[in-house]
Amino acid sequence: MNTKSRIDHLRKEISRHNELYYGKENPEISDSEYDNLVKELEELEKAHPKFASKESPTQKVSGTISSSFAQVKHAVPMLSLDNTYSEEEVGKWHERTVKAINKLQLTNNNYGNVAVNPSPLAGEGLAKQEGEGSAVNSTLHTSLSKLQLTIEPKVDGIGVSLTYIKGELTVGATRGDGETGEDITENIKTLRDIPRRLKVLTPPAFFELRGEVYIDKDDFIKLNEEITADGADKFANPRNAAAGSLRQKDSHITSKRKLRFFVHSFGKVEGMHFERYSDFLQYCQKCGFELQKDFKVCATLQEIFDFTDKMTKKREALPYEIDGLVIKVNSLKLQKEIGYTNKSPRWAIAYKFAAKQATTQLEKVRVQVGRTGIVTPSAILKPVELAGVTISHATLHNFDEVERLGVNEGDTVLLERAGDVIPKIVKVVKKENEGFFKPPKRCPSCDSEIVKEKEDEVAYRCINPECPAQFKRHLIHFVSRNAMDIEGLGEAVIDQLLEKKKLKSLADIYHLKFDDFLELELFKEKKANNLMSAIVESKKRPLSRLLFAIGIRHVGEKVSEIIAKRFKNIEAVFDASVDDFTRINEIGEVLAMSLKEFFDKPEVRHMIDSLKAAGVNMLEPETQNAGSQFEGKTFVLTGELPNYTREQATEIIKSLGGKTSSSVSKKTDYVLAGAEAGSKLEKANKLGVKVIDEAEFKELIK
Ligand code: IVH
């Protein structure tokens, strides 16, 4: 493709993605993939100015205006922000900004120079601030003044403009294409975070502020549940949910959606003057708007980076989605001087987090057989960068999900990674093959028939008890940390042992010999010895672990422990009737019957006998009753404890079987004394009663 065709192609693609993102609220690619297209186009246009065009998407604010709403012309254009994805780029923006300010000073000699690396001076939040831009100094980079920057989260919502005339909310509008937006006043008025009237005595004559309408993550999940129950399609993310809810023709619908609002900028203002952006925010707070809690005025780049580090960690814990942070020059006078490009202010920059969404090709659907025979599909992907890591696998959950997504091998899919969870496929963005990937008819491991045990069940299963894939999963579970905990016996070792036919049953683990390990890849004496010791050690695990390890359907760690504590040894478990099981609180009829059925199977008896013969423990050790540690002990509390209230300490003592008394006597076992303990402490010392402080108390209750 020659340069001109590439430019044309990029312009077309970017416009198409704009329409999908803003018009249809149904993007096909992630923000960073979009930004890359724009960046490539910008670079090509810069290198080949002869192809420049005013119509290029690089020259316009992206966004669309729907004909379903009346139009509102913005008095001051609503611009976009320039994006960066690294500290290095933020550093370059900072350097450019400082240079621009210094250049302005040379011409105006008006603001004082701005140091690239000034010493810290700003404070946290909106509380402490100092002036800037007043000192005059003639030498570049030897400044007295400091460039104050602000930093705050970039909320993943939809930008809106609110116009207040004499304090009354008169117009609410979307950004639209930046010049003209959609009139959504009635919908905006339903938001609880947006005051209909500014809560100040003398509001400005004209006050157009701007901010982000968004929805909390929890409310987004609930909303999707509600609308899908009504048969509508899910929103792909909170941003789309906020945009879709705000652009309803019926404001009753908007009023039911829990939309929220943060203020982040302003347009036309008359009858009010602010020195700094932080002053503007403070004023908005007085007017009745909520501000973002995470906001900082910074004087150095280091402070900015410290804040970005903090927020990168905090991001997942925030109640709403953010896709980055916005750094702004605090002085409004400097903002005005530094100015704008066609699309965005030069005085601000977005520092975007690594994308949580990306598109890639689904190369293959891998079908895996689990421990209980359930056959699950998983996606093998063309490797792609997502949230800072390369992703080549994604979960597909089950075959119903594959059908719901309509996904097949070869299709291009949109991936998402939220929090630390395994990435999932959100939707198909381009079909390569018709239909969706169907569940296999036969087990990929043993070629037995795959069945759905019950029609209403989601799971497809291989019901061959001898299936090698199931056995391998069974082994992996048996040796896992919460089961028999055999360190060093991982999947790779199990694979080799299976291949060498050393493992045909669970009990075979206990018949492995030192030499068997020496034959394996990367095994030397020390590693073989360690593994042998780990296997021997695992024989001592309590019955509860063994019950969990043998993989009884619907029996997790908790239930295994309850059964083991109740019956104490495996023979009693074999002898238990359905009634004996149901007598346990946590076990219902269905589980009781399935337990009985399980323990009646001859192969289960055989498996347990072989494990027993190999020396595996079959008993649950007696444990001290956790609630009786302080049985018969009397405590007297006196003084103030650093971390517990008196009620909390009393509750702990009682929960461990002890009592508390208000007076000290010879019968008192402990006096728990805090700060400023008085006569009770004296008496305890006199009577020789043991006195403990909070740290010693904590030791006792450990
Ligand atoms: S400042 C000239 N601050 O991000 C634009 N914008 O991608 C000044 N946004 O159009 C906007 N959080 O709708 C600003 N803390 C924040 C923001 C924020 C979200 C949106 C805003 C803007 C878009 C640009």
XYZ file of C-alpha atoms and ligand atoms in Angstrom:
726
model
C 0.000 0.000 0.000
C 1.426 3.410 -0.895
C 1.418 6.310 1.541
C -1.649 8.035 0.128
C -3.721 4.845 0.161
C -2.592 4.098 3.720
C -3.598 7.612 4.790
C -6.998 7.228 3.104
C -7.456 3.822 4.650
C -6.569 5.091 8.121
C -8.921 8.086 7.801
C -11.767 5.798 6.762
C -11.077 3.290 9.509
C -10.772 5.969 12.206
C -14.048 7.559 11.108
C -15.731 4.150 11.121
C -14.455 3.461 14.658
C -15.615 6.931 15.749
C -19.104 6.126 14.577
C -19.017 2.736 16.353
C -17.731 4.289 19.579
C -19.737 7.487 19.788
C -22.716 6.814 17.561
C -23.475 3.169 18.226
C -21.780 2.847 21.644
C -20.511 -0.474 20.416
C -16.754 -0.236 19.805
C -14.891 -2.948 17.959
C -11.415 -2.076 19.118
C -9.818 -0.942 22.347
C -8.955 2.682 23.099
C -5.244 2.033 22.731
C -5.699 0.284 19.396
C -7.709 3.318 18.264
C -5.020 5.663 19.575
C -2.409 3.715 17.606
C -4.339 4.218 14.374
C -4.596 7.959 15.094
C -0.907 8.142 15.959
C 0.087 6.391 12.740
C -2.092 8.772 10.724
C -0.694 11.820 12.533
C 2.854 10.709 11.823
C 2.127 10.056 8.138
C 0.423 13.447 7.758
C 3.354 15.142 9.443
C 5.881 13.403 7.199
C 3.798 14.086 4.064
C 2.241 17.552 4.474
C 1.043 17.516 0.859
C -1.648 15.018 1.888
C -2.892 17.158 4.796
C -6.632 17.729 4.936
C -8.921 19.712 7.204
C -11.365 16.843 6.980
C -8.900 14.369 8.462
C -10.021 12.866 11.802
C -6.707 14.091 13.225
C -7.980 17.647 12.806
C -11.371 17.209 14.406
C -12.771 16.273 17.761
C -14.313 12.866 17.348
C -17.923 12.231 18.226
C -21.286 12.218 16.567
C -24.611 13.964 16.976
C -27.761 11.948 16.771
C -30.741 13.443 14.976
C -33.033 12.212 17.748
C -32.021 15.133 19.958
C -32.143 18.884 19.441
C -28.720 20.396 18.842
C -26.825 22.673 21.175
C -23.964 24.810 19.927
C -21.204 24.964 22.523
C -20.174 28.538 23.339
C -16.607 27.266 23.788
C -15.706 24.055 21.893
C -15.589 20.874 23.949
C -12.216 19.420 23.142
C -10.560 16.117 23.650
C -7.368 15.218 25.505
C -4.042 14.089 24.117
C -3.180 10.617 25.299
C 0.081 9.183 26.564
C 0.839 5.687 27.745
C 4.174 6.058 29.520
C 5.927 8.164 32.128
C 8.468 9.039 29.489
C 5.802 10.648 27.302
C 4.390 12.513 30.300
C 7.932 13.749 30.973
C 8.188 14.999 27.404
C 4.839 16.809 27.706
C 6.042 18.415 30.929
C 9.251 19.539 29.276
C 7.326 20.969 26.298
C 4.954 22.778 28.648
C 7.750 24.283 30.694
C 9.555 25.378 27.527
C 6.382 26.963 26.176
C 5.887 28.859 29.418
C 9.487 30.046 29.477
C 9.158 31.225 25.888
C 6.026 33.149 26.820
C 7.884 34.770 29.646
C 10.672 35.905 27.400
C 8.147 37.672 25.241
C 5.900 38.890 28.043
C 8.347 38.859 30.926
C 5.290 38.377 32.899
C 5.124 35.031 34.635
C 8.570 34.211 35.897
C 10.476 31.205 34.588
C 9.319 27.745 35.324
C 11.785 25.172 36.464
C 11.675 21.747 34.839
C 12.466 20.177 38.162
C 11.279 22.498 40.841
C 11.396 21.546 44.480
C 8.233 20.147 46.024
C 5.787 22.643 47.375
C 2.288 21.531 46.710
C 0.069 19.740 49.151
C -2.393 16.884 49.026
C -5.860 17.499 47.663
C -7.375 20.912 47.553
C -6.399 22.009 51.024
C -2.936 23.482 50.715
C -1.849 25.468 47.727
C 0.636 28.164 46.960
C 0.688 30.809 44.340
C 2.742 30.592 41.204
C 3.834 32.546 38.252
C 4.547 35.774 40.068
C 8.303 35.840 40.357
C 10.197 37.416 37.502
C 13.597 36.088 36.598
C 15.514 36.853 33.467
C 17.552 33.658 33.111
C 15.972 30.618 31.559
C 15.720 27.534 33.844
C 16.924 29.310 36.933
C 13.486 30.057 38.032
C 12.013 31.002 41.332
C 8.536 30.038 40.382
C 7.161 26.548 40.237
C 4.808 25.001 37.746
C 1.896 23.615 39.664
C 0.204 20.657 38.076
C -2.926 18.850 39.124
C -3.614 15.175 38.691
C -6.885 13.291 38.970
C -8.506 10.146 37.581
C -9.794 10.053 34.039
C -13.282 8.765 34.570
C -14.512 6.352 31.937
C -17.862 7.925 31.207
C -19.411 10.404 28.852
C -18.447 14.075 28.770
C -21.287 16.569 29.224
C -21.710 20.312 29.512
C -24.028 21.921 32.079
C -25.119 25.542 31.689
C -26.296 27.454 34.744
C -27.789 30.883 34.171
C -28.000 32.885 37.388
C -27.526 29.629 39.247
C -30.336 27.748 37.474
C -29.585 24.645 35.395
C -30.859 25.529 31.954
C -29.073 23.255 29.496
C -27.396 19.868 29.650
C -25.636 18.727 26.485
C -23.368 15.951 25.233
C -20.020 16.778 23.696
C -21.186 15.707 20.242
C -18.561 16.613 17.667
C -17.056 19.198 19.997
C -18.729 22.152 18.290
C -22.323 20.994 18.598
C -23.798 18.574 21.101
C -27.144 16.949 21.780
C -29.655 18.584 24.100
C -30.167 16.111 26.928
C -31.366 18.630 29.539
C -34.348 16.601 30.724
C -32.218 13.511 31.203
C -29.459 15.448 32.948
C -31.968 16.854 35.416
C -32.691 13.337 36.693
C -29.144 12.894 38.056
C -28.897 13.225 41.820
C -25.282 14.440 41.695
C -26.269 17.434 39.563
C -27.908 20.321 41.463
C -30.796 21.976 39.657
C -29.767 25.198 41.359
C -26.258 26.096 42.480
C -26.021 26.142 46.257
C -24.327 29.539 46.527
C -25.899 32.859 47.402
C -24.578 34.857 44.467
C -24.061 32.478 41.560
C -22.243 33.661 38.435
C -24.374 35.180 35.704
C -23.302 32.436 33.305
C -21.579 29.264 34.407
C -20.948 26.434 31.997
C -19.193 23.591 33.677
C -18.247 20.267 32.224
C -17.750 16.853 33.613
C -18.220 13.161 33.217
C -21.434 11.206 33.631
C -20.599 7.662 34.678
C -22.009 4.636 36.428
C -20.481 2.748 39.379
C -19.163 -0.732 38.601
C -21.710 -2.403 40.916
C -24.620 -0.526 39.385
C -23.353 -1.408 35.932
C -23.480 -5.124 36.756
C -26.967 -4.768 38.243
C -28.162 -2.765 35.254
C -26.925 -5.440 32.851
C -28.724 -8.099 34.882
C -31.935 -6.091 34.778
C -31.896 -5.278 31.088
C -30.909 -8.794 30.021
C -33.764 -10.169 32.139
C -36.007 -7.950 30.012
C -34.502 -9.424 26.861
C -32.270 -6.467 25.907
C -28.589 -6.767 25.009
C -25.957 -6.211 27.694
C -23.834 -3.063 27.689
C -20.245 -4.028 26.933
C -18.785 -1.728 29.627
C -19.773 0.992 32.129
C -18.960 3.774 29.673
C -21.426 2.424 27.124
C -23.979 1.912 29.876
C -23.633 5.545 30.986
C -23.812 6.852 27.417
C -26.756 4.627 26.503
C -28.641 5.589 29.660
C -28.048 9.285 29.171
C -29.165 9.298 25.567
C -32.607 7.862 26.231
C -35.572 9.531 24.605
C -37.563 8.894 27.767
C -36.027 10.624 30.787
C -37.903 8.241 33.118
C -35.569 5.507 31.949
C -32.545 7.711 32.630
C -33.880 8.505 36.102
C -33.915 4.803 36.971
C -30.304 4.272 35.960
C -27.933 5.142 38.770
C -25.922 7.693 36.832
C -23.359 9.817 38.622
C -21.357 12.909 37.791
C -17.929 14.424 38.439
C -16.967 17.901 37.342
C -13.627 18.269 35.516
C -13.571 21.454 33.445
C -15.512 24.495 32.333
C -16.564 26.342 29.192
C -17.959 29.861 29.169
C -18.006 31.618 32.550
C -19.259 35.161 33.176
C -19.361 36.964 36.473
C -16.747 34.874 38.224
C -12.981 34.627 38.110
C -10.755 31.760 39.214
C -6.978 31.823 39.611
C -6.472 28.114 39.470
C -8.230 24.956 38.369
C -8.142 23.791 41.983
C -10.020 26.991 43.005
C -12.626 26.260 40.359
C -13.123 22.739 41.743
C -13.451 24.054 45.270
C -16.086 26.495 44.108
C -17.979 23.671 42.356
C -17.977 21.789 45.632
C -19.569 24.798 47.316
C -22.148 24.868 44.532
C -23.200 21.335 45.439
C -21.085 19.117 43.202
C -19.189 16.111 44.418
C -15.462 16.073 43.664
C -13.239 13.105 43.051
C -11.498 12.100 46.276
C -8.285 11.323 44.471
C -6.976 14.676 43.416
C -3.582 16.207 43.984
C -1.839 19.458 43.333
C 1.774 18.612 42.502
C 4.895 20.694 42.109
C 7.198 18.071 40.628
C 7.020 15.333 38.063
C 8.067 12.924 40.784
C 4.916 13.744 42.719
C 2.904 13.127 39.568
C 4.553 9.726 39.117
C 4.045 8.832 42.774
C 0.371 9.589 42.288
C 0.183 7.512 39.092
C 1.809 4.588 40.959
C -0.659 4.926 43.796
C -3.637 5.089 41.454
C -2.461 2.209 39.278
C -2.632 0.075 42.422
C -5.870 1.618 43.626
C -7.637 1.507 40.279
C -9.421 -1.814 40.746
C -10.625 -0.854 44.219
C -12.336 2.332 43.006
C -16.121 2.045 42.762
C -16.067 3.385 39.197
C -14.021 2.653 36.082
C -11.145 4.924 35.252
C -9.001 4.516 32.169
C -6.135 6.733 33.230
C -5.251 9.995 34.920
C -5.446 13.565 33.714
C -2.614 15.979 34.382
C -3.377 19.692 34.045
C -1.559 22.980 34.523
C -3.181 24.466 37.630
C -2.880 28.168 36.794
C -5.772 29.214 34.559
C -3.761 32.189 33.356
C -1.005 29.862 32.179
C -3.577 27.507 30.633
C -4.862 30.372 28.531
C -1.373 31.339 27.454
C -0.290 27.836 26.544
C -3.462 27.347 24.537
C -4.888 24.609 22.359
C -4.369 22.556 19.233
C -7.387 21.887 16.994
C -8.392 18.969 19.106
C -7.064 19.345 22.593
C -5.598 21.686 25.168
C -1.787 21.877 25.321
C -2.054 22.472 29.066
C -3.394 19.005 29.837
C -2.492 15.433 29.061
C -4.126 12.097 29.705
C -1.902 9.370 31.093
C -3.776 6.271 30.092
C -3.464 2.894 31.761
C -2.544 -0.091 29.653
C -5.672 -1.161 27.790
C -7.912 -3.720 29.371
C -9.396 -4.587 26.006
C -7.779 -5.691 22.774
C -8.777 -7.432 19.580
C -7.120 -10.532 18.232
C -7.805 -13.700 16.316
C -9.168 -16.832 17.934
C -6.821 -19.344 16.381
C -8.232 -22.476 17.906
C -10.762 -23.709 20.429
C -9.083 -26.224 22.699
C -11.333 -28.781 24.357
C -10.171 -29.968 27.761
C -11.466 -32.785 29.909
C -11.622 -31.992 33.606
C -11.317 -34.181 36.693
C -15.022 -34.958 36.767
C -15.214 -35.503 33.027
C -16.637 -32.087 32.194
C -15.500 -31.031 28.750
C -14.713 -27.321 28.552
C -13.679 -25.131 25.657
C -10.884 -22.602 25.959
C -9.541 -20.145 23.428
C -6.065 -20.209 21.911
C -5.418 -16.720 20.631
C -3.001 -14.968 18.360
C -0.789 -13.395 21.072
C -1.799 -9.834 21.898
C -0.759 -7.242 24.476
C -3.424 -6.635 27.102
C -3.110 -4.623 30.314
C 0.655 -4.906 30.097
C 0.940 -8.659 29.465
C 0.937 -10.848 26.390
C -2.204 -12.914 26.205
C -2.514 -16.104 24.190
C -5.321 -17.904 26.039
C -8.774 -16.910 27.168
C -11.562 -18.646 28.976
C -14.735 -19.576 27.150
C -16.489 -20.992 30.267
C -18.720 -23.558 28.545
C -20.328 -24.420 25.228
C -23.430 -22.332 26.003
C -21.151 -19.311 26.205
C -19.579 -20.233 22.837
C -23.061 -20.366 21.336
C -24.079 -17.090 22.996
C -20.987 -15.375 21.608
C -21.495 -17.034 18.237
C -17.750 -17.527 18.092
C -15.875 -19.887 15.854
C -12.237 -20.646 15.117
C -10.617 -17.964 12.954
C -12.970 -15.177 14.100
C -11.603 -11.861 15.344
C -12.688 -11.234 18.919
C -12.655 -8.429 21.466
C -10.869 -9.494 24.631
C -11.133 -7.992 28.071
C -9.118 -8.389 31.209
C -10.712 -7.000 34.356
C -8.720 -7.074 37.580
C -6.448 -10.059 37.795
C -8.837 -12.522 36.272
C -8.109 -14.566 33.196
C -9.055 -12.628 30.075
C -12.424 -13.312 28.555
C -13.902 -12.854 25.133
C -16.453 -10.037 25.115
C -17.725 -10.428 21.572
C -16.924 -11.349 18.002
C -15.933 -8.327 15.948
C -15.304 -10.056 12.626
C -16.572 -13.439 11.466
C -14.212 -15.642 9.560
C -16.158 -18.874 9.804
C -19.897 -19.318 9.880
C -21.761 -20.416 12.998
C -20.211 -21.213 16.333
C -17.843 -23.889 17.585
C -19.872 -27.010 18.478
C -19.172 -29.350 21.405
C -17.340 -32.493 20.288
C -19.299 -35.725 19.986
C -16.414 -37.798 21.350
C -13.886 -37.259 24.148
C -10.648 -35.806 22.759
C -8.738 -37.971 25.226
C -10.388 -41.437 25.199
C -12.805 -41.164 22.250
C -15.800 -42.179 24.397
C -19.122 -40.568 23.793
C -19.668 -37.066 25.201
C -23.041 -36.639 26.865
C -25.136 -34.044 28.608
C -26.222 -35.918 31.725
C -29.351 -33.827 32.093
C -30.911 -31.758 29.346
C -31.002 -28.592 31.472
C -27.341 -28.993 32.442
C -24.776 -26.730 30.807
C -21.933 -29.229 31.112
C -21.000 -31.835 28.563
C -19.173 -34.815 30.048
C -17.009 -37.756 29.180
C -18.452 -40.482 31.411
C -15.718 -43.041 30.888
C -14.233 -43.610 34.383
C -11.003 -44.813 32.774
C -10.537 -41.667 30.694
C -6.805 -40.775 30.810
C -7.485 -37.025 30.681
C -9.766 -37.249 33.709
C -7.215 -39.352 35.536
C -4.480 -36.810 34.866
C -6.676 -33.983 36.246
C -7.495 -36.199 39.198
C -3.801 -36.691 39.946
C -3.134 -32.956 39.653
C -5.940 -32.247 42.111
C -4.858 -35.008 44.501
C -1.335 -33.623 44.900
C -2.379 -29.952 44.934
C -1.576 -27.657 47.843
C -4.957 -27.752 49.581
C -5.275 -31.492 49.062
C -2.334 -33.854 49.797
C 0.125 -31.025 49.171
C 2.988 -32.853 47.463
C 5.396 -30.106 46.507
C 7.379 -30.766 43.347
C 4.800 -33.074 41.779
C 3.479 -30.629 39.217
C 1.769 -31.162 35.889
C 5.022 -31.530 33.927
C 6.279 -34.293 36.244
C 2.892 -36.020 36.206
C 2.877 -35.896 32.393
C 6.224 -37.669 32.235
C 5.264 -40.261 34.833
C 2.035 -41.001 32.946
C 3.952 -41.357 29.728
C 6.328 -43.818 31.359
C 3.259 -45.685 32.677
C 4.397 -45.267 36.285
C 1.018 -43.963 37.425
C -2.114 -46.000 36.880
C -3.897 -45.223 40.145
C -3.690 -42.567 42.854
C -1.971 -45.040 45.163
C 0.815 -45.533 42.603
C 2.159 -42.151 43.733
C 3.190 -43.872 46.957
C 4.955 -46.698 45.103
C 7.213 -44.399 43.088
C 10.901 -45.004 43.664
C 13.858 -42.708 43.788
C 15.128 -44.087 40.446
C 11.791 -43.356 38.772
C 12.458 -39.664 39.310
C 16.069 -39.775 38.173
C 14.794 -40.844 34.748
C 12.801 -37.619 34.412
C 13.852 -34.428 32.686
C 15.817 -31.988 34.863
C 15.845 -34.344 37.828
C 19.029 -34.806 39.798
C 19.551 -36.495 43.145
C 18.585 -33.529 45.271
C 15.317 -32.857 43.471
C 14.416 -36.570 43.491
C 15.179 -36.751 47.208
C 13.020 -33.715 47.952
C 10.130 -35.130 46.017
C 10.437 -38.519 47.721
C 10.349 -36.787 51.115
C 7.321 -34.706 50.088
C 5.468 -37.863 49.059
C 6.269 -39.610 52.357
C 5.294 -36.504 54.310
C 1.919 -36.322 52.521
C 0.918 -39.717 53.949
C 0.397 -37.977 57.287
C -2.250 -35.540 56.048
C -5.466 -35.598 58.066
C -8.563 -37.377 56.790
C -10.158 -34.048 55.835
C -7.414 -33.419 53.253
C -7.698 -36.965 51.918
C -11.464 -36.606 51.482
C -10.930 -33.392 49.565
C -8.077 -34.933 47.538
C -10.021 -37.941 46.252
C -12.348 -35.525 44.461
C -15.905 -36.293 45.489
C -18.365 -34.337 43.361
C -19.718 -31.232 45.128
C -17.405 -31.758 48.101
C -14.956 -28.933 48.628
C -12.493 -28.279 51.435
C -15.115 -27.068 53.900
C -17.460 -30.054 53.569
C -14.493 -32.470 53.627
C -13.454 -30.980 56.925
C -16.955 -31.210 58.368
C -17.292 -34.873 57.377
C -13.849 -35.728 58.743
C -14.521 -33.965 62.065
C -17.869 -35.725 62.408
C -16.784 -39.285 61.559
C -13.113 -39.148 62.616
C -12.017 -42.141 60.493
C -12.641 -43.391 56.973
C -14.386 -46.607 58.051
C -17.065 -44.586 59.822
C -17.525 -42.587 56.621
C -17.998 -45.805 54.619
C -20.506 -47.013 57.217
C -22.493 -43.761 57.309
C -26.080 -43.856 56.061
C -27.841 -41.081 54.155
C -29.439 -40.096 57.482
C -26.066 -39.954 59.206
C -24.912 -37.517 56.548
C -28.060 -35.365 56.637
C -27.745 -35.036 60.390
C -24.837 -32.719 59.659
C -26.146 -29.156 59.360
C -24.219 -28.255 56.251
C -25.239 -31.375 54.310
C -28.587 -31.563 52.566
C -30.444 -34.579 51.217
C -29.084 -34.405 47.678
C -25.477 -34.200 48.795
C -26.048 -36.923 51.399
C -27.367 -39.263 48.726
C -24.518 -38.510 46.389
C -22.028 -39.146 49.214
C -23.642 -42.491 49.991
C -23.614 -43.420 46.325
C -19.942 -42.463 46.083
C -18.813 -44.469 49.120
C -20.850 -47.507 47.994
C -18.871 -47.813 44.787
C -16.494 -50.812 44.792
C -13.838 -48.790 42.952
C -13.858 -46.173 45.729
C -13.411 -48.917 48.354
C -10.558 -50.285 46.255
C -8.900 -46.877 45.887
C -9.060 -46.197 49.648
C -7.771 -49.704 50.458
C -4.795 -49.230 48.157
C -4.020 -45.842 49.697
C -4.328 -47.324 53.164
C -2.029 -50.205 52.197
C 0.493 -47.634 50.951
C 0.502 -46.088 54.438
C -1.746 -43.071 53.912
C -3.346 -41.814 57.139
C -7.103 -42.386 57.375
C -7.833 -40.548 60.631
C -8.797 -37.033 61.614
C -6.737 -35.886 64.575
C -8.620 -34.681 67.651
C -8.401 -30.911 67.793
C -8.733 -28.784 70.830
C -12.139 -27.169 70.901
C -11.343 -23.744 69.495
C -14.019 -22.141 71.596
C -12.766 -23.385 74.927
C -9.286 -21.938 75.137
C -10.231 -19.675 78.085
C -12.598 -22.214 79.672
C -12.886 -21.378 83.386
C -10.665 -18.292 83.122
C -11.725 -14.897 84.480
C -10.473 -11.637 83.047
C -10.710 -8.121 84.413
C -10.313 -5.272 81.938
C -8.865 -1.941 82.974
C -7.541 1.160 81.201
C -7.729 1.936 77.510
C -6.416 -0.626 74.996
C -4.737 0.665 71.852
C -6.707 -1.402 69.344
C -9.721 -2.954 71.044
C -12.692 -1.352 72.699
C -13.703 -2.908 75.991
C -16.705 -4.512 74.276
C -14.537 -6.061 71.565
C -12.063 -7.523 74.074
C -14.954 -8.897 76.161
C -16.484 -10.489 73.104
C -13.191 -12.204 72.211
C -12.769 -13.545 75.745
C -16.318 -14.880 75.780
C -15.995 -16.432 72.341
C -13.011 -18.392 73.654
C -14.949 -19.677 76.669
C -13.738 -17.158 79.266
C -15.607 -14.689 81.492
C -15.037 -11.105 82.512
C -15.536 -9.538 85.889
C -15.547 -5.937 87.035
C -13.461 -6.392 90.152
C -10.112 -8.004 90.848
C -9.895 -10.812 93.375
C -7.629 -13.753 94.056
C -9.799 -15.749 91.679
C -9.021 -13.432 88.759
C -6.778 -15.173 86.251
C -5.748 -12.194 84.138
C -5.965 -8.440 84.357
C -5.855 -7.018 80.839
C -4.462 -3.540 81.385
C -4.329 -0.636 78.929
C -3.247 2.976 79.220
C -4.068 4.825 82.430
C -5.110 1.709 84.301
C -5.750 2.677 87.914
C -6.789 0.947 91.123
C -7.574 -2.407 89.511
C -4.013 -2.670 88.291
C -2.711 -1.787 91.732
C -4.895 -4.433 93.309
C -3.805 -7.049 90.799
C -0.172 -6.315 91.596
C -0.909 -6.529 95.276
C -2.669 -9.887 94.932
C -0.080 -11.229 92.537
C -2.648 -11.661 89.720
C -1.118 -11.969 86.264
C -1.271 -8.642 84.403
C -1.085 -8.638 80.623
C -1.070 -5.880 78.034
C -2.775 -5.940 74.645
C 0.239 -7.472 72.853
C 0.342 -10.377 75.318
C -3.415 -10.773 75.014
C -3.045 -10.982 71.240
C -0.436 -13.725 71.697
C -2.814 -15.652 73.946
C -5.678 -15.555 71.479
C -3.600 -16.392 68.420
S -10.362 17.470 31.398
C -10.394 19.776 27.110
N -10.515 15.660 33.229
O -11.987 12.513 28.803
C -10.841 18.613 27.820
N -11.490 15.154 31.124
O -10.615 11.865 26.356
C -10.746 18.828 29.275
N -12.558 12.962 31.025
O -13.497 14.960 26.844
C -11.212 17.655 29.941
N -12.148 12.390 33.100
O -14.933 13.910 28.733
C -10.825 15.966 31.972
N -10.602 14.178 34.993
C -10.898 14.487 33.748
C -11.611 13.605 32.911
C -11.880 13.980 31.584
C -12.714 12.017 31.969
C -13.052 12.867 29.641
C -13.618 14.148 29.104
C -12.781 14.432 27.894
C -12.264 13.070 27.549
C -11.030 13.146 26.703
